Amino acid sequence: MSHWMKSGAPWIWLTGGAVSLSLISVLGLLLLIGWKGLTYFWPAPLYQWQSQDGQYLVGQLYASESVPVSHLKDMDIELPDEVIEAGSATRLNIKIANRELYGSDFVSMLALKLSEPTKPAGWMVIERARDGQFYGKPLGFEQVNGNISPHIETLLSQGLEQAEEQRAEMDGVINQQIRQIGNQVENLRLERRRHELNGKLTDDYLARYRERKQALDAKLVEAEQHLDFLRSQLSHQALLMEDMHGLKVRIPLSQILDYWFPNDMTLGEKIAQWGKQVWVFLSDDPRESNSEGGVFPAIFGTVFLVLIMSVIVMPLGVVAAVYLHEYAKDNTFTRLIRVAVINLAGVPSIVYGVFGLGFFVYTIGASIDQLFYAERLPAPTFGTPGLLWSALTLAVLTLPVVIVATEEGLTRIPLSVRHGSLALGATQFETIWRIVLPMASPAMITGLILAIARAAGEVAPLMLVGAVKLASSLPVDGEFPFVHLERKFMHLGFHIYDIGFQTSNIEAARPLVYATSFLLVTVIVALNLTAISIRNNLREKYRTLGQD
């Protein structure tokens, strides 16, 4: 036994067990987040209860909890003897939707005051553009001519197809006409401002300016009238519904995005509907203060930010590491630099955000505006938080990680490799560029992996230098110069914070916190796996040069 203890085998097993428990814990946490997030898109059944006063209650069973009897007695609630003996009662949190009718999506009721739940047939769940979901029983479909037809599903399916085509046409009018005309008006205004600053504001130019401005205003009015016409066409058709209290509600087709009958669906139909809802979540824009809709702008912003950050931090980190290891002498100044680099890795991220706001935004950005965008002032272009400053801030934040990892890789390369290259007549720069850096590339990619893992999850500095609750447009579009680094952007981490703490309907948005968190982890894992694949290929390529 003592020989076994002295051999070190118990410590190996202890270390392996600790690592295994850590991996199992992390995997279990990810599975919990994924389960709570992905089940949100499952078409849950609608239940019907009857209260003690005879009213019906229809909704989804959102959650149930056990409430101690002592709490209920403090609220002067009469309880039957069996509940008092049990010591607790069950409270149900029911999502009744129909927010515009009842002011809230949820109600809390004690189970003892409700009858046993049933699943009523024929009830429909409607996904709306505003006011959340609607639960009700369809009564008829109002056509363009005002007639009420009982062929609800057929006419509703056809109407939604037409509505989708009209929404696509409306998006085309907004993006290809109204937005382009607005940009032309803005460019014309800036041109007039430049002439004014340069003292070239002549009467002839002002006459041409007014003529062009009037032509653009006329085009803008025409495009807006066409857009209003398309919107009015969608409002002529409507679905007539009856809610759980018998109220008749008219829902215009323009507000209906999707519908399904959860109690009448087969398993295959539920799986198809679940996949459809997941795709909408991944590809659509957010709605209702981010508590509904999709997160595509946040996905795009997160990935694009990490890519720009990687392009910035890798050259800076590699150059700094090469200088410190290959060129700089081992003196007090160099050792101080290394200590400073290591200490920078422990600085809180919010400090980097304050630095980025003060240095990048208010100093460099304001100077750029003064030099190149004077006609836009006092409205800032680069002197305001944006994508470029966020990427630079994260690059500074992750720079120590890349420097340390790259320098470790350079240390592992034998001196004999360098001496052999120099002996064959190569210069020091040629040796570093053609021999040393390729062999150290796996370590450089390792530094990039660590940088991505940290930068993708950072939120605090981004709140100061560019991330916003809702961005009006993506930083990449069809407008020149196509990549707009000065624009603000959405980020998955900030989106999680917003829907978890800042949205007006936190209870309804809570499952989206889990779904978005799982999506953020998935994005980070995908970025890391891509970098790991590149590193493994490089490691295999340069294995023959002494890289293990």
Coordinates of N, CA, C and O in Angstrom, one line a residue, residues 28-184:
G28 N -23.2 18.8 -17.9 CA -24.5 18.9 -17.3 C -25.1 20.3 -17.3 O -26.3 20.4 -17.6
L29 N -24.3 21.3 -17.0 CA -24.8 22.7 -17.1 C -25.2 23.0 -18.5 O -26.3 23.7 -18.7
L30 N -24.4 22.6 -19.5 CA -24.8 22.9 -20.9 C -26.1 22.2 -21.3 O -26.9 22.8 -22.0
L31 N -26.2 21.0 -20.9 CA -27.5 20.2 -21.2 C -28.7 20.9 -20.5 O -29.7 21.0 -21.1
L32 N -28.5 21.4 -19.3 CA -29.6 22.0 -18.6 C -30.0 23.3 -19.3 O -31.2 23.6 -19.6
I33 N -29.0 24.1 -19.7 CA -29.3 25.4 -20.4 C -29.9 25.0 -21.8 O -30.9 25.7 -22.2
G34 N -29.4 24.0 -22.5 CA -29.9 23.7 -23.8 C -31.4 23.2 -23.7 O -32.2 23.5 -24.5
W35 N -31.6 22.3 -22.7 CA -33.0 21.8 -22.5 C -34.0 22.9 -22.2 O -35.1 22.9 -22.8
K36 N -33.7 23.8 -21.3 CA -34.6 24.9 -20.9 C -34.8 25.8 -22.1 O -35.9 26.4 -22.2
G37 N -33.7 26.0 -22.9 CA -33.9 26.9 -24.0 C -34.6 26.3 -25.2 O -35.5 27.0 -25.8
L38 N -34.3 25.1 -25.6 CA -34.8 24.5 -26.8 C -36.3 24.1 -26.6 O -37.0 24.0 -27.5
T39 N -36.7 23.7 -25.3 CA -38.1 23.3 -25.1 C -39.0 24.5 -25.2 O -40.2 24.3 -25.3
Y40 N -38.5 25.7 -25.2 CA -39.3 26.9 -25.3 C -40.0 26.9 -26.7 O -41.1 27.4 -26.8
F41 N -39.4 26.3 -27.7 CA -39.9 26.4 -29.1 C -40.9 25.2 -29.3 O -41.5 25.1 -30.4
W42 N -41.0 24.3 -28.4 CA -41.9 23.1 -28.5 C -43.3 23.6 -28.4 O -43.7 24.4 -27.5
P43 N -44.2 23.2 -29.3 CA -45.6 23.6 -29.2 C -46.3 23.0 -28.1 O -46.9 21.9 -28.2
A44 N -46.3 23.6 -26.9 CA -46.8 23.1 -25.7 C -48.4 23.1 -25.8 O -49.0 23.9 -26.4
P45 N -49.0 22.1 -25.2 CA -50.5 22.0 -25.2 C -51.2 23.1 -24.5 O -50.6 23.7 -23.5
L46 N -52.4 23.4 -24.9 CA -53.3 24.4 -24.1 C -54.2 23.6 -23.2 O -54.8 22.6 -23.7
Y47 N -54.2 24.0 -21.9 CA -55.1 23.3 -21.0 C -56.2 24.3 -20.6 O -56.1 25.5 -20.7
Q48 N -57.3 23.6 -20.2 CA -58.5 24.4 -19.8 C -58.9 24.0 -18.4 O -59.0 22.8 -18.0
W49 N -59.0 25.0 -17.5 CA -59.4 24.8 -16.1 C -60.7 25.6 -15.9 O -61.1 26.5 -16.6
Q50 N -61.5 25.2 -14.9 CA -62.6 25.9 -14.4 C -62.5 26.3 -13.0 O -62.1 25.5 -12.1
S51 N -62.6 27.6 -12.7 CA -62.4 28.1 -11.4 C -63.7 27.9 -10.5 O -64.7 27.5 -11.0
Q52 N -63.5 28.2 -9.2 CA -64.7 28.0 -8.3 C -65.9 28.9 -8.6 O -67.0 28.5 -8.3
D53 N -65.6 30.0 -9.3 CA -66.8 30.9 -9.6 C -67.3 30.6 -11.0 O -68.2 31.4 -11.5
G54 N -66.9 29.5 -11.6 CA -67.5 29.0 -12.9 C -66.8 29.6 -14.1 O -67.2 29.2 -15.2
Q55 N -65.8 30.4 -14.0 CA -65.1 31.0 -15.2 C -64.1 30.0 -15.7 O -63.5 29.2 -14.9
Y56 N -63.9 30.0 -17.0 CA -62.9 29.1 -17.6 C -61.6 29.8 -17.8 O -61.5 31.1 -18.0
L57 N -60.5 29.1 -17.7 CA -59.2 29.6 -17.9 C -58.4 28.7 -18.9 O -58.4 27.4 -18.6
V58 N -57.9 29.2 -19.9 CA -57.2 28.5 -21.0 C -55.8 29.0 -21.1 O -55.7 30.3 -21.3
G59 N -54.8 28.2 -21.1 CA -53.5 28.6 -21.3 C -52.5 27.5 -21.2 O -52.9 26.3 -21.0
Q60 N -51.2 27.8 -21.3 CA -50.1 26.8 -21.2 C -49.7 26.8 -19.7 O -49.5 27.9 -19.1
L61 N -49.4 25.6 -19.2 CA -48.9 25.5 -17.9 C -47.4 25.8 -17.9 O -46.6 25.0 -18.4
Y62 N -47.1 27.0 -17.4 CA -45.7 27.5 -17.5 C -44.8 26.9 -16.4 O -43.7 26.5 -16.7
A63 N -45.3 26.9 -15.2 CA -44.5 26.3 -14.1 C -45.5 26.1 -12.9 O -46.6 26.6 -12.9
S64 N -45.0 25.2 -12.0 CA -45.8 25.0 -10.8 C -44.8 25.0 -9.6 O -43.7 24.5 -9.8
E65 N -45.2 25.4 -8.4 CA -44.4 25.5 -7.3 C -45.2 25.2 -6.0 O -46.4 25.4 -6.0
S66 N -44.5 24.7 -5.0 CA -45.2 24.4 -3.7 C -45.0 25.6 -2.8 O -43.9 26.1 -2.6
V67 N -46.2 26.0 -2.3 CA -46.2 27.2 -1.4 C -46.6 26.7 0.0 O -47.6 26.0 0.2
P68 N -45.8 27.1 1.0 CA -46.1 26.7 2.4 C -47.5 27.3 2.9 O -47.9 28.4 2.5
V69 N -48.1 26.5 3.7 CA -49.5 27.0 4.2 C -49.3 28.3 5.0 O -50.2 29.1 5.0
S70 N -48.2 28.4 5.7 CA -48.1 29.6 6.5 C -48.1 30.9 5.7 O -48.7 31.9 6.1
H71 N -47.5 30.8 4.5 CA -47.6 32.0 3.6 C -49.0 32.3 3.2 O -49.4 33.4 3.0
L72 N -49.7 31.2 2.9 CA -51.1 31.4 2.4 C -52.0 32.0 3.5 O -52.9 32.8 3.3
K73 N -51.8 31.5 4.8 CA -52.6 32.0 5.9 C -52.3 33.5 6.1 O -53.2 34.3 6.5
D74 N -51.1 33.9 5.9 CA -50.8 35.4 6.0 C -51.5 36.2 5.0 O -51.7 37.4 5.2
M75 N -51.9 35.6 3.9 CA -52.7 36.3 2.9 C -54.2 36.1 3.1 O -54.9 36.5 2.2
D76 N -54.6 35.5 4.2 CA -56.0 35.3 4.5 C -56.7 34.5 3.5 O -57.9 34.8 3.1
I77 N -56.1 33.4 3.0 CA -56.7 32.5 2.1 C -57.2 31.3 2.8 O -56.5 30.7 3.6
E78 N -58.5 31.0 2.6 CA -59.1 29.9 3.2 C -58.6 28.6 2.6 O -58.6 28.5 1.3
L79 N -58.2 27.6 3.4 CA -57.7 26.4 2.9 C -58.4 25.2 3.4 O -58.9 25.2 4.6
P80 N -58.6 24.2 2.6 CA -59.3 23.0 3.2 C -58.4 22.2 4.1 O -57.2 22.5 4.2
D81 N -59.0 21.3 4.9 CA -58.2 20.6 6.0 C -57.1 19.8 5.4 O -56.0 19.7 6.0
E82 N -57.3 19.1 4.2 CA -56.3 18.2 3.7 C -55.1 19.0 3.2 O -53.9 18.5 3.3
V83 N -55.3 20.3 2.8 CA -54.1 21.1 2.4 C -53.4 21.5 3.7 O -52.1 21.5 3.7
I84 N -54.1 21.9 4.7 CA -53.4 22.3 6.0 C -52.6 21.1 6.5 O -51.5 21.3 7.0
E85 N -53.2 19.9 6.5 CA -52.4 18.7 7.0 C -51.2 18.5 6.1 O -50.1 18.1 6.6
A86 N -51.3 18.7 4.8 CA -50.1 18.5 3.9 C -49.1 19.5 4.2 O -47.9 19.2 3.9
G87 N -49.4 20.7 4.6 CA -48.4 21.7 4.9 C -48.0 22.6 3.8 O -47.3 23.6 3.9
S88 N -48.5 22.3 2.6 CA -48.2 23.2 1.4 C -49.3 23.0 0.4 O -50.1 22.0 0.4
A89 N -49.3 23.9 -0.5 CA -50.3 23.9 -1.6 C -49.5 24.2 -2.9 O -48.5 24.8 -2.9
T90 N -50.1 23.7 -4.0 CA -49.5 23.9 -5.3 C -50.0 25.2 -6.0 O -51.2 25.3 -6.1
R91 N -49.1 26.0 -6.5 CA -49.5 27.2 -7.2 C -49.0 27.1 -8.6 O -47.9 26.7 -8.9
L92 N -50.0 27.3 -9.5 CA -49.7 27.2 -11.0 C -49.5 28.5 -11.6 O -50.2 29.5 -11.3
N93 N -48.4 28.6 -12.4 CA -48.2 29.8 -13.2 C -48.6 29.5 -14.7 O -48.0 28.7 -15.3
I94 N -49.6 30.1 -15.1 CA -50.3 29.8 -16.4 C -50.1 31.0 -17.3 O -50.4 32.1 -17.0
K95 N -49.7 30.7 -18.5 CA -49.5 31.7 -19.6 C -50.9 31.7 -20.4 O -51.2 30.8 -21.1
I96 N -51.6 32.8 -20.2 CA -52.9 33.0 -20.9 C -52.8 33.8 -22.2 O -53.7 33.9 -22.9
A97 N -51.6 34.5 -22.4 CA -51.3 35.3 -23.5 C -52.4 36.4 -23.6 O -52.9 36.9 -22.6
N98 N -52.8 36.8 -24.9 CA -53.9 37.8 -25.1 C -53.6 39.1 -24.2 O -54.4 39.5 -23.5
R99 N -52.4 39.6 -24.4 CA -51.9 40.6 -23.5 C -52.7 41.9 -23.6 O -52.9 42.6 -22.6
E100 N -53.3 42.2 -24.8 CA -54.0 43.5 -24.9 C -55.4 43.4 -24.2 O -56.0 44.4 -23.9
L101 N -55.8 42.2 -23.9 CA -57.1 42.0 -23.2 C -57.0 42.0 -21.7 O -57.8 42.5 -21.0
Y102 N -55.9 41.4 -21.2 CA -55.8 41.1 -19.8 C -54.6 41.9 -19.1 O -54.4 41.8 -17.9
G103 N -53.8 42.6 -19.9 CA -52.7 43.3 -19.4 C -51.4 42.6 -19.0 O -50.4 43.2 -18.8
S104 N -51.5 41.2 -19.0 CA -50.3 40.4 -18.6 C -50.4 39.1 -19.3 O -51.5 38.6 -19.6
D105 N -49.3 38.5 -19.6 CA -49.3 37.2 -20.2 C -49.5 36.0 -19.3 O -49.9 34.9 -19.7
F106 N -49.4 36.3 -18.0 CA -49.4 35.2 -17.0 C -50.3 35.5 -15.9 O -50.5 36.7 -15.5
V107 N -50.9 34.4 -15.3 CA -51.6 34.5 -14.0 C -51.2 33.4 -13.1 O -50.7 32.3 -13.6
S108 N -51.2 33.6 -11.8 CA -50.8 32.6 -10.8 C -52.1 32.2 -10.1 O -52.8 33.1 -9.5
M109 N -52.4 30.9 -10.0 CA -53.6 30.4 -9.3 C -53.2 29.2 -8.5 O -52.3 28.4 -8.9
L110 N -53.9 29.1 -7.4 CA -53.7 27.9 -6.6 C -54.4 26.7 -7.2 O -55.6 26.9 -7.7
A111 N -53.8 25.6 -7.3 CA -54.4 24.4 -7.9 C -55.7 24.0 -7.3 O -56.6 23.5 -7.9
L112 N -55.8 24.2 -5.9 CA -57.0 23.8 -5.2 C -58.2 24.6 -5.6 O -59.4 24.2 -5.3
K113 N -58.0 25.8 -6.3 CA -59.2 26.6 -6.7 C -59.5 26.4 -8.1 O -60.4 27.1 -8.7
L114 N -58.9 25.4 -8.8 CA -59.2 25.1 -10.2 C -59.5 23.6 -10.3 O -59.1 22.8 -9.5
S115 N -60.3 23.3 -11.3 CA -60.7 22.0 -11.6 C -59.5 21.2 -12.3 O -58.5 21.8 -12.6
E116 N -59.7 19.9 -12.5 CA -58.6 19.2 -13.2 C -58.5 19.7 -14.6 O -59.6 19.9 -15.3
P117 N -57.3 19.8 -15.1 CA -57.2 20.4 -16.5 C -57.6 19.4 -17.6 O -57.4 18.2 -17.4
T118 N -58.1 20.0 -18.7 CA -58.5 19.2 -19.9 C -57.8 19.9 -21.1 O -57.3 21.0 -21.0
K119 N -57.7 19.2 -22.2 CA -57.1 19.7 -23.4 C -58.2 19.9 -24.4 O -58.7 19.0 -25.1
P120 N -58.7 21.2 -24.5 CA -59.8 21.4 -25.5 C -59.3 21.4 -26.9 O -58.2 21.8 -27.2
A121 N -60.1 20.8 -27.8 CA -59.8 20.7 -29.2 C -60.1 21.9 -29.9 O -61.1 22.6 -29.6
G122 N -59.4 22.2 -31.0 CA -59.8 23.3 -31.9 C -59.2 24.6 -31.5 O -59.6 25.6 -32.1
W123 N -58.4 24.7 -30.4 CA -57.9 26.0 -30.0 C -56.6 26.3 -30.7 O -55.8 25.4 -31.0
M124 N -56.4 27.5 -31.1 CA -55.3 28.0 -31.9 C -54.4 28.9 -31.2 O -54.8 29.7 -30.4
V125 N -53.1 28.7 -31.5 CA -52.1 29.6 -31.0 C -51.6 30.5 -32.2 O -51.2 29.9 -33.2
I126 N -51.7 31.8 -32.0 CA -51.3 32.7 -33.1 C -50.1 33.5 -32.7 O -50.1 34.1 -31.6
E127 N -49.0 33.4 -33.5 CA -47.8 34.3 -33.3 C -48.0 35.6 -34.0 O -48.2 35.6 -35.2
R128 N -48.0 36.7 -33.2 CA -48.3 38.0 -33.7 C -47.1 38.9 -33.8 O -46.1 38.7 -33.0
A129 N -47.2 39.9 -34.7 CA -46.0 40.8 -34.8 C -46.0 41.7 -33.5 O -44.9 42.2 -33.2
R130 N -47.1 42.0 -32.9 CA -47.2 42.8 -31.7 C -48.1 42.1 -30.7 O -48.9 41.3 -31.0
D131 N -47.8 42.5 -29.4 CA -48.6 42.0 -28.3 C -48.5 40.5 -28.0 O -49.4 40.0 -27.3
G132 N -47.5 39.9 -28.5 CA -47.2 38.5 -28.1 C -48.2 37.6 -28.8 O -48.9 37.9 -29.8
Q133 N -48.3 36.4 -28.2 CA -49.2 35.3 -28.8 C -50.7 35.6 -28.4 O -51.0 36.3 -27.4
F134 N -51.6 34.9 -29.1 CA -53.0 35.0 -28.8 C -53.5 33.5 -28.8 O -53.3 32.8 -29.7
Y135 N -54.2 33.2 -27.7 CA -54.9 31.9 -27.6 C -56.4 32.1 -27.8 O -57.0 33.0 -27.2
G136 N -57.0 31.3 -28.7 CA -58.4 31.4 -28.9 C -58.9 30.4 -29.9 O -58.2 29.6 -30.4
K137 N -60.2 30.4 -30.0 CA -60.9 29.5 -30.9 C -61.3 30.2 -32.2 O -62.0 31.3 -32.1
P138 N -60.9 29.8 -33.4 CA -61.3 30.5 -34.6 C -62.7 30.4 -34.9 O -63.4 29.4 -34.8
L139 N -63.3 31.6 -35.3 CA -64.7 31.6 -35.7 C -64.9 31.8 -37.2 O -65.9 31.3 -37.7
G140 N -64.1 32.5 -37.8 CA -64.2 32.7 -39.3 C -63.1 33.6 -39.8 O -62.3 34.1 -39.0
F141 N -63.0 33.7 -41.1 CA -62.0 34.5 -41.8 C -62.7 35.6 -42.6 O -63.5 35.3 -43.4
E142 N -62.3 36.8 -42.3 CA -62.9 38.0 -42.9 C -62.1 38.2 -44.2 O -60.9 38.5 -44.2
Q143 N -62.7 38.2 -45.4 CA -62.1 38.4 -46.6 C -62.0 39.9 -47.0 O -62.5 40.7 -46.3
V144 N -61.4 40.1 -48.2 CA -61.2 41.5 -48.6 C -62.6 42.2 -48.8 O -62.7 43.4 -48.5
N145 N -63.6 41.5 -49.3 CA -64.9 42.0 -49.6 C -65.8 42.1 -48.3 O -66.9 42.6 -48.4
G146 N -65.2 41.7 -47.2 CA -66.0 41.8 -45.9 C -66.8 40.6 -45.6 O -67.3 40.5 -44.5
N147 N -66.8 39.6 -46.5 CA -67.6 38.4 -46.2 C -66.8 37.5 -45.2 O -65.6 37.5 -45.2
I148 N -67.5 36.8 -44.3 CA -67.0 35.9 -43.3 C -67.1 34.5 -43.8 O -68.2 34.0 -44.1
S149 N -65.9 33.8 -44.0 CA -65.9 32.5 -44.5 C -65.6 31.5 -43.4 O -64.7 31.8 -42.6
P150 N -66.2 30.3 -43.4 CA -65.9 29.3 -42.4 C -64.7 28.5 -42.8 O -64.2 27.7 -42.0
H151 N -64.2 28.6 -44.0 CA -63.0 27.9 -44.5 C -61.7 28.6 -43.9 O -61.0 29.2 -44.7
I152 N -61.5 28.4 -42.7 CA -60.5 29.2 -42.0 C -59.1 28.8 -42.4 O -58.3 29.7 -42.8
E153 N -58.7 27.6 -42.2 CA -57.3 27.1 -42.5 C -56.9 27.4 -43.9 O -55.8 27.8 -44.1
T154 N -57.8 27.1 -44.9 CA -57.4 27.3 -46.3 C -57.1 28.7 -46.6 O -56.1 29.1 -47.1
L155 N -58.1 29.6 -46.2 CA -57.9 31.0 -46.5 C -56.8 31.6 -45.7 O -56.1 32.5 -46.2
L156 N -56.6 31.2 -44.4 CA -55.5 31.7 -43.6 C -54.2 31.3 -44.2 O -53.2 32.2 -44.2
S157 N -54.0 30.1 -44.6 CA -52.7 29.7 -45.3 C -52.5 30.5 -46.5 O -51.3 31.0 -46.7
Q158 N -53.5 30.7 -47.3 CA -53.3 31.5 -48.6 C -53.0 32.9 -48.2 O -52.1 33.6 -48.8
G159 N -53.7 33.4 -47.2 CA -53.5 34.8 -46.8 C -52.1 35.0 -46.2 O -51.4 36.1 -46.5
L160 N -51.5 34.1 -45.5 CA -50.2 34.2 -44.9 C -49.1 34.2 -46.0 O -48.1 34.8 -46.0
E161 N -49.4 33.3 -47.1 CA -48.5 33.3 -48.2 C -48.4 34.6 -48.9 O -47.4 35.2 -49.2
Q162 N -49.6 35.2 -49.1 CA -49.7 36.5 -49.8 C -49.1 37.6 -48.9 O -48.4 38.5 -49.4
A163 N -49.3 37.5 -47.6 CA -48.8 38.5 -46.6 C -47.2 38.4 -46.6 O -46.6 39.4 -46.5
E164 N -46.7 37.2 -46.7 CA -45.2 37.0 -46.8 C -44.7 37.7 -48.0 O -43.6 38.3 -48.0
E165 N -45.4 37.5 -49.2 CA -44.9 38.1 -50.4 C -45.0 39.7 -50.3 O -44.1 40.4 -50.7
Q166 N -46.1 40.2 -49.7 CA -46.2 41.6 -49.5 C -45.2 42.2 -48.5 O -44.7 43.3 -48.7
R167 N -44.9 41.4 -47.5 CA -43.9 41.9 -46.5 C -42.5 41.9 -47.2 O -41.7 42.9 -47.0
A168 N -42.2 41.0 -48.1 CA -41.0 41.0 -48.8 C -40.9 42.2 -49.7 O -39.9 42.9 -49.9
E169 N -42.1 42.5 -50.4 CA -42.2 43.7 -51.2 C -42.0 45.0 -50.4 O -41.3 45.9 -50.8
M170 N -42.6 45.0 -49.2 CA -42.5 46.1 -48.3 C -41.0 46.3 -47.9 O -40.5 47.5 -47.9
D171 N -40.3 45.2 -47.6 CA -38.9 45.3 -47.2 C -38.1 45.8 -48.4 O -37.2 46.6 -48.2
G172 N -38.5 45.4 -49.6 CA -37.8 45.9 -50.8 C -38.0 47.4 -51.0 O -37.0 48.2 -51.3
V173 N -39.2 47.9 -50.7 CA -39.5 49.3 -50.8 C -38.7 50.1 -49.8 O -38.1 51.2 -50.1
I174 N -38.6 49.5 -48.6 CA -37.9 50.2 -47.5 C -36.4 50.3 -47.8 O -35.8 51.3 -47.6
N175 N -35.9 49.1 -48.1 CA -34.4 49.0 -48.3 C -33.9 49.6 -49.6 O -32.8 50.2 -49.6
Q176 N -34.6 49.3 -50.7 CA -34.1 49.7 -52.0 C -34.6 51.1 -52.5 O -34.0 51.6 -53.4
Q177 N -35.7 51.6 -51.9 CA -36.2 52.9 -52.3 C -36.1 53.9 -51.2 O -35.3 54.9 -51.3
I178 N -36.8 53.7 -50.1 CA -36.8 54.7 -49.0 C -35.4 54.9 -48.4 O -35.0 56.1 -48.2
R179 N -34.7 53.8 -48.1 CA -33.4 54.0 -47.5 C -32.4 54.6 -48.4 O -31.6 55.5 -48.1
Q180 N -32.5 54.2 -49.7 CA -31.5 54.8 -50.7 C -31.8 56.2 -50.9 O -30.9 57.0 -51.0
I181 N -33.1 56.6 -51.0 CA -33.4 58.0 -51.2 C -33.0 58.8 -49.9 O -32.5 59.9 -50.1
G182 N -33.2 58.2 -48.8 CA -32.7 58.9 -47.6 C -31.2 59.1 -47.5 O -30.8 60.2 -47.1
N183 N -30.5 58.1 -48.0 CA -29.0 58.3 -48.1 C -28.6 59.4 -49.1 O -27.7 60.1 -48.9
Q184 N -29.4 59.4 -50.2 CA -29.1 60.5 -51.2 C -29.4 61.8 -50.7 O -28.7 62.8 -50.9

